[in-house]
């Protein structure tokens, strides 16, 4: 057995690593499986084949791993797709470390395909797409080199450099064909197979909601550019930047240090209705991403109804009920890395809820003040308002004062005994929580009901929807106005309400989100229905109005057809030119050379067997010790170089090689003529 080509094994193992990475990027595989596969990959790339020496031990270890995965599966702690993916990775690791042969190669590539399919079910995001492309390229090159390697006679070097260029060209055509097949062939999408969302590597929660808001500390969250939610709005505002508040919850009780709520968990339902509906509700389809890290549903101000939630857990997609908490907060009852749900909100300037819709303890807290509130807070409010008692006008006066005389900063000192007094009378600088707390307490000292609200502000347009970042986390004030309900009033300077992160990083992340969103829409979720709609757009005739006049057609305009015809003609002409290139002539010359070799062998009664190549014939004769092998070996090598390596047969070289073969055949025939008692011809001896 000849030694396998090292480059082919490296490409095979790297392809398996890319396929495993397609699953690993989901973050759902057990850590011990990650460790085992990475160790096996390093050993395989170092040409250390442990399984070749310990085959039985590796089989026992695989059996133990299968039992462990099965126990986790039956206990409900692991999804069936995750368990299958983990076991496929272990089998691939075992095959990479086994003796390199055709069986191990085929099994490694097969498990690679299984891992790619599993990765599509686990995540299917853009990172998965990169792993998919890497696997396709590496595995295809490895398989192609294996074919060339098998065709080269023993002892002859494999013309790697000569065949890589044509292999790369063939691979490009294969990828183009796969794309065409993908678009034309009907199929189901991966969204029906398994869990769609995964935390991924390093996806630590960076935004969300806690039970309290503690005043003080640095506002580092404002510089975080990670996207925490995607939302599709109906009707679509159509604006590039969304000037809107996404409320998650409100707080009514402040003890001088932090905000809390007097009311805890209340009812649990499939949908929670917070306010009476109207005829012009704003519908939102929201996806909370793993970077969000909370269980609070957020919606545009003022939410009317929230529900129809799905929890995207590591063990699959599950419907989740929602639970109402104090402060109008609605939480998922299932903990998961990501969620999707629907929300309906009242349109801007619509009448919101009034204190009569709140519990008595919540209504009382709308005017509550901390026990040891600095008396200067009330004095400041009275001085600024100068007798103004109308709630909205008073709030706007205080907002003007705070935005004029106070600065915005994300840097704060350590823990303070009275952070509100420090903000109002010492530092006179703070972030959104300081501005919102100050406005709320200043209003309450003058007998005006108010509460603190937290959520996000803004939204960036992306593929028909909006992205909200962790840095868009925000706090503001709800002021109760008789006859209108709660009205949003924001004391934070407008330029500091949205994310304060690096503009360059935000643009890069926005570009990634755009590409990833297009990938999800055009690949991951691209189904038979999408294909049908695409086909119908191409063949649907123009619609006619009642008067019989044709409306605008969905078919491309005439200039598009003319352009397509011109492009088709140019491609045809280019193909004709390429067909005349020397490389094609070289291949035709090599084919004619092979035909002449076959003719000589047939006349000498040494024909090739059915489906046997010239390389296979040479190898068979060499193994049998046939004298013709010495003449066929250099002839076969030159044929491969001329056919696949681009080395043309030099002038006179064809006749020289054929003459050598002809003389060898004549010599072999002469030897047979001298031994008439021998009945078997060259073919029989070579068999």
Steps between C-alpha positions, in 0.01 A plus 500: 500500500647834398529784748199739478549853375557723803330805346185299433479389863555855625220629276273217614561572868464876458173440315376289791605780735301753299196270508534465877531877525163530323350332807729648764414863415153437639648468849273203575750214486633367836841637593652153528402427140669823390815404689512146359455611141752785518759264651432244227532769231836617633630141514371424150663809352822393674464157332458322833250218437428366848200291397719303258675356805203492742199419282317291762550758774362777276193287424436450872537874563254574219253259658536673837446840335188368327363380835569839666330689219208259508454553874496876457254464213259279694521726806386795288816706562612477138322541168507205255663717232775610740563140610523380139737785411723427799523130414575579134788718617638218715478251213678746273776543759543122525518462122758779462731321743461158336720339234480714182321291236207536262249382762618754759495777238144424396376478857671828593338681208162341576507612864603843372180518295299393804665768714428768240135394494492506879655844508224630272240370746679645805573852377521566128641851551774676306780332696349167404505613136876560514553152647278352230703663222828392659380141531379488141829630359734294719308174473464533122873563453580204723268269305639618166861449611399152614382416148823629347708320761329169426569543126877548541701174490692389808829675545401793276458850652153653497498815279335715768593839361396401152153386601409764761417765239254287300358368827437855618323583175286190525416585860384846395264348245376256763420785741315688226303187418416448867364853521282444195378170643427674830277758333320265263446192714198509737572422866400572859693756699711423806269702721285187531784271612632620833589792722560819308670714761817437693709706739816444294854554624547795731134600483482616859189704569576868471157661535183415683302583809564436865249524781641837607673805357782613726605862461869567461788323333633525148260476209719261302200338332459812283821417313401141418422467125358145508157450348249375757176494301355510150149628440267525202235771534156521340427757371861556401626848600745489209759712682870420511527587869207426727426779751303284743508356852498125562366456852568192707379596845440790736605556863301675770706478821831680562685460832778750428725238339293282268162463331267204566131411474251438777309239298660172389379218273133497411321294233642261239336466158572433134449873435503791744276802436628816667267759346177503301560458129426755231444484125848626418733279700866476396596136447852380579662166426800491734796264521710529815855380427738312734685826574186631672526273801166581666148359525311829468294569190555846355263689273446846360339750734218446606456117481145371485547125458801264507519126440514219243852437629743231390808414707793392282670263745802271444257205502266646239236765441228506765190711548526714811233657716565849636457637851398849610712664772484832676588810302329364189785257441417183303744208528546169322440201723770295320869588520664488157785665306256666259129562447250614242162656579239746383407833656234763434541860610281809501588759238686815613295754698228245570342487843702264722403337829408705803568436871148352526635209295774439755488331836450727800852443630639593159293819483624602845862452397471745209546784752725316752833657593806345670498526876818708516463706184724806495272806558685688230329279238156643578642851520660462157174373348297784647754755380501369143123453472413834657144394579436292186262214592392362161689165487625506141597867505678450833688198365614693195628786716705257706630330184622835364676572827672161519612501139631858529688482831607135519749304290479147369778257596549125521772531763394501864665473837470208739208412726332813638272539801271738311560468122206727411629791709848442363363527144283807566726705725860374473607337175212633288580226246363151450341257256139422412413335832608814688300731274189279514522456879551872555201594283274241665587607856487872421145454368392294799617766746244732337214253522518383136473124445792348311696176468827379349493298174780288353552339163668614178491807280536506122550233238703471179338403170609163363329283233152636557525484879692665782800401711535611861839486672604448858631857496145621429401402858334801656302637794237777493194629689126437478296799614131453573285758320127504590290403199796362307661250733874451517709712264867438422731784597877462457749723682809343343652715222376364162850442363576254783186284496622246247813289498824681587728232354758529225339608175740285297422188704128567471529531123696175478246321716216649296666371181534155656137506610393599148695215341386257769140610458522452125653156560215402731236624257654367179657176626396380845131586465485468118232239436282351227256786547771754420594303190138486389461877546819560302376282215155661502650847471681392185193356327210702641331703221411868546182566695219699339282760655123515469537720191714236335825691516800300611658601825873504552649157435707314756716368217834674433489792256608463138844647568562218749420238234729674250779515759455131578518414129821702456657336806401154374659573161822622664516190720449278195778675311729479799433128524593457134825691556585297809437181306785600269750564775818289503392313814206347316729415212738334746220286635390399151858413412529286813173323414625421147824372652301266727300373200821403319628322810175304525525402135853361548398306811193356328705374204738334745205338684562701820178705512375696799222342699157658515507822706879462541710811443849504355634566851314197635636280221857615569458434872356152433785405269760635744357294784508188280862564401409528133785627275267749330468697827847648446389652168154606618610681819672805340234504227221513762675777694534716189135442411388623847725804474367585155136432590479662845828678570520730198837360379461457126667213321807637327557465131604143422437386857175324410669291231791423732272374776285300260810357338628385839167332569492348153848348544404363841192337350705350213757366745226343709347344188840362398547335840165330462590381153813331638288308754218344296420259783376788717127544434430804716565837338605825664147567601466176690830547679411853594161399640 
